[in-house]
Short mmCIF file of C-alpha atoms in Angstrom, two decimals:
data_model
loop_
_atom_site.label_atom_id
_atom_site.label_comp_id
_atom_site.label_asym_id
_atom_site.label_seq_id
_atom_site.Cartn_x
_atom_site.Cartn_y
_atom_site.Cartn_z
CA MET A 18 -0.09 -0.21 -0.05
CA VAL A 19 1.06 3.38 -0.55
CA GLU A 20 0.58 6.24 1.78
CA LEU A 21 1.32 9.77 0.66
CA ASN A 22 1.12 12.85 3.07
CA PHE A 23 1.86 16.46 2.15
CA GLU A 24 1.87 19.54 4.46
CA ARG A 25 2.30 23.20 3.13
CA ARG A 26 1.69 26.41 5.06
CA ILE A 27 0.15 28.91 2.52
CA ALA A 28 0.08 32.50 3.23
CA ALA A 29 -3.81 33.07 2.64
CA ALA A 30 -7.24 32.90 4.71
CA PRO A 31 -8.26 29.41 5.10
CA GLU A 32 -11.42 29.85 3.52
CA ARG A 33 -9.44 30.87 0.30
CA VAL A 34 -7.17 28.01 0.65
CA PHE A 35 -10.32 25.28 1.06
CA ALA A 36 -12.23 26.99 -1.82
CA TRP A 37 -9.23 26.77 -4.23
CA LEU A 38 -8.32 22.96 -3.28
CA THR A 39 -12.17 22.34 -3.64
CA ASP A 40 -12.41 23.44 -6.68
CA PRO A 41 -11.45 20.38 -9.23
CA ALA A 42 -10.47 22.37 -11.95
CA ASN A 43 -7.54 23.24 -9.90
CA LEU A 44 -6.58 19.75 -10.03
CA ALA A 45 -5.37 20.59 -13.31
CA ALA A 46 -2.50 22.19 -11.81
CA ALA A 47 -0.92 18.64 -11.64
CA PRO A 48 1.71 18.52 -14.31
CA MET A 49 0.09 15.28 -15.72
CA THR A 50 -3.13 15.94 -15.36
CA LEU A 51 -4.91 16.87 -18.54
CA ARG A 52 -8.47 18.06 -17.48
CA ALA A 53 -10.48 18.25 -14.35
CA GLY A 54 -13.90 19.48 -13.14
CA TRP A 55 -17.15 17.92 -11.47
CA ALA A 56 -18.77 14.90 -13.46
CA LYS A 57 -21.64 15.10 -15.32
CA ASN A 58 -24.53 15.14 -13.37
CA SER A 59 -22.78 15.72 -10.20
CA PRO A 60 -24.74 17.06 -7.20
CA PRO A 61 -23.22 20.45 -5.93
CA PRO A 62 -20.24 20.56 -3.96
CA GLY A 63 -20.44 18.74 -0.95
CA VAL A 64 -21.23 14.97 0.53
CA GLY A 65 -21.82 13.00 -2.58
CA ALA A 66 -20.34 15.39 -5.45
CA VAL A 67 -18.42 13.37 -8.26
CA ARG A 68 -15.37 14.75 -9.88
CA GLN A 69 -13.54 13.09 -12.42
CA VAL A 70 -9.76 13.65 -13.34
CA VAL A 71 -8.06 12.75 -16.66
CA ALA A 72 -4.34 12.48 -16.55
CA ALA A 73 -1.65 11.07 -18.59
CA GLY A 74 -2.31 7.35 -18.08
CA LEU A 75 -4.89 7.58 -15.69
CA TRP A 76 -8.64 8.46 -15.57
CA VAL A 77 -10.70 8.87 -12.11
CA ARG A 78 -13.80 9.08 -10.42
CA GLU A 79 -13.88 10.36 -7.04
CA GLU A 80 -16.41 10.98 -4.48
CA ILE A 81 -16.65 13.83 -2.09
CA THR A 82 -17.17 11.56 1.51
CA GLY A 83 -16.42 14.28 3.77
CA TYR A 84 -17.18 18.00 3.79
CA ASP A 85 -16.69 20.69 6.52
CA PRO A 86 -15.96 23.94 4.93
CA PRO A 87 -13.37 25.54 5.43
CA HIS A 88 -11.75 23.04 7.61
CA ARG A 89 -11.98 19.29 5.99
CA TYR A 90 -12.86 17.46 2.83
CA SER A 91 -12.47 13.47 2.29
CA TYR A 92 -12.93 11.53 -0.84
CA ARG A 93 -12.28 8.35 -2.34
CA ILE A 94 -11.94 7.14 -6.05
CA ILE A 95 -15.23 4.99 -7.01
CA ARG A 96 -13.81 3.86 -10.38
CA SER A 97 -10.30 4.28 -12.40
CA VAL A 98 -8.89 3.12 -15.11
CA PRO A 99 -6.24 1.48 -14.65
CA ALA A 100 -7.91 -0.04 -11.41
CA LEU A 101 -6.44 0.64 -7.95
CA GLY A 102 -7.63 0.08 -4.52
CA HIS A 103 -8.06 3.62 -2.93
CA HIS A 104 -8.12 3.98 0.92
CA GLY A 105 -9.40 7.45 0.84
CA GLY A 106 -8.00 10.91 1.11
CA THR A 107 -8.40 13.89 3.48
CA VAL A 108 -7.36 17.37 2.73
CA ARG A 109 -7.25 19.34 6.15
CA VAL A 110 -6.78 23.50 6.06
CA THR A 111 -5.99 24.74 9.54
CA PRO A 112 -5.29 28.32 10.36
CA ALA A 113 -1.55 29.17 10.93
CA GLY A 114 -0.88 32.46 11.91
CA ASP A 115 -2.06 34.75 8.99
CA GLY A 116 -2.16 32.08 6.89
CA ALA A 117 -3.26 28.20 6.56
CA HIS A 118 -1.70 24.86 7.21
CA VAL A 119 -2.82 22.44 4.93
CA ASP A 120 -2.55 18.36 5.71
CA TRP A 121 -3.10 16.15 2.57
CA SER A 122 -3.05 12.30 2.74
CA THR A 123 -4.23 9.60 0.79
CA ALA A 124 -3.55 5.95 0.58
CA TYR A 125 -4.10 3.70 -2.34
CA ASN A 126 -2.78 0.05 -3.65
CA ILE A 127 -2.48 -1.33 -7.42
CA PRO A 128 -4.02 -4.92 -7.47
CA ALA A 129 -1.38 -7.75 -8.29
CA TRP A 130 -3.45 -8.66 -11.40
CA ALA A 131 -2.48 -5.07 -12.40
CA GLY A 132 0.91 -4.77 -11.60
CA GLY A 133 0.90 -4.64 -7.93
CA GLY A 134 4.07 -3.92 -5.79
CA ALA A 135 6.05 -2.80 -8.97
CA MET A 136 3.06 -0.60 -10.17
CA ASN A 137 3.05 1.10 -6.72
CA ALA A 138 6.61 1.90 -6.58
CA LEU A 139 6.13 3.22 -9.99
CA THR A 140 3.15 5.26 -9.12
CA ALA A 141 4.29 6.73 -5.70
CA PRO A 142 6.79 9.21 -6.73
CA LEU A 143 4.64 10.51 -9.59
CA LEU A 144 1.64 10.88 -7.57
CA ARG A 145 3.78 12.60 -5.08
CA TRP A 146 5.21 15.09 -7.78
CA ASN A 147 1.51 15.69 -9.05
CA LEU A 148 -0.25 16.44 -5.65
CA GLY A 149 2.96 18.74 -4.54
CA SER A 150 2.45 20.42 -7.62
CA VAL A 151 -1.00 21.21 -6.72
CA LEU A 152 -0.27 22.78 -3.45
CA ALA A 153 2.25 24.91 -4.73
CA ALA A 154 -0.03 26.12 -7.52
CA CYS A 155 -2.62 27.08 -4.62
CA ALA A 156 0.36 28.97 -2.88
CA ARG A 157 1.55 30.81 -6.06
CA GLU A 158 -2.00 31.76 -7.00
CA LEU A 159 -3.22 32.69 -3.36
CA GLU A 160 -0.15 34.42 -2.22
CA ARG A 161 0.11 36.89 -5.00
#
């Protein structure tokens, strides 16, 4: 299983950081993401909303499973190509001085029939790079 955790301080109000991070279009800041947004016929942002991400070599649908603005949201991948087992992800935004502290964690594993441990080892640095890039883009945009 791959477990990833990211922490970043962003010099912007927690409400602005939360709003930016919950807009799925901003996931396109990840270098390998081609497009991202709310899935067709998705409920509005909140529990049950579904976002869709198309990236180089990956397509995922994620359902929002927890939503507590501007503090936290959780999600899980409900469909993907290639297949992967997602153990959920959570983004927490907390006040930190005159800005916000973001803690983003997620865990997944690729089934043995889809490459298992070898694919976990290959994808972990790519996902780390991409999710880290999303947080960096959030900081660049909101700290102007």
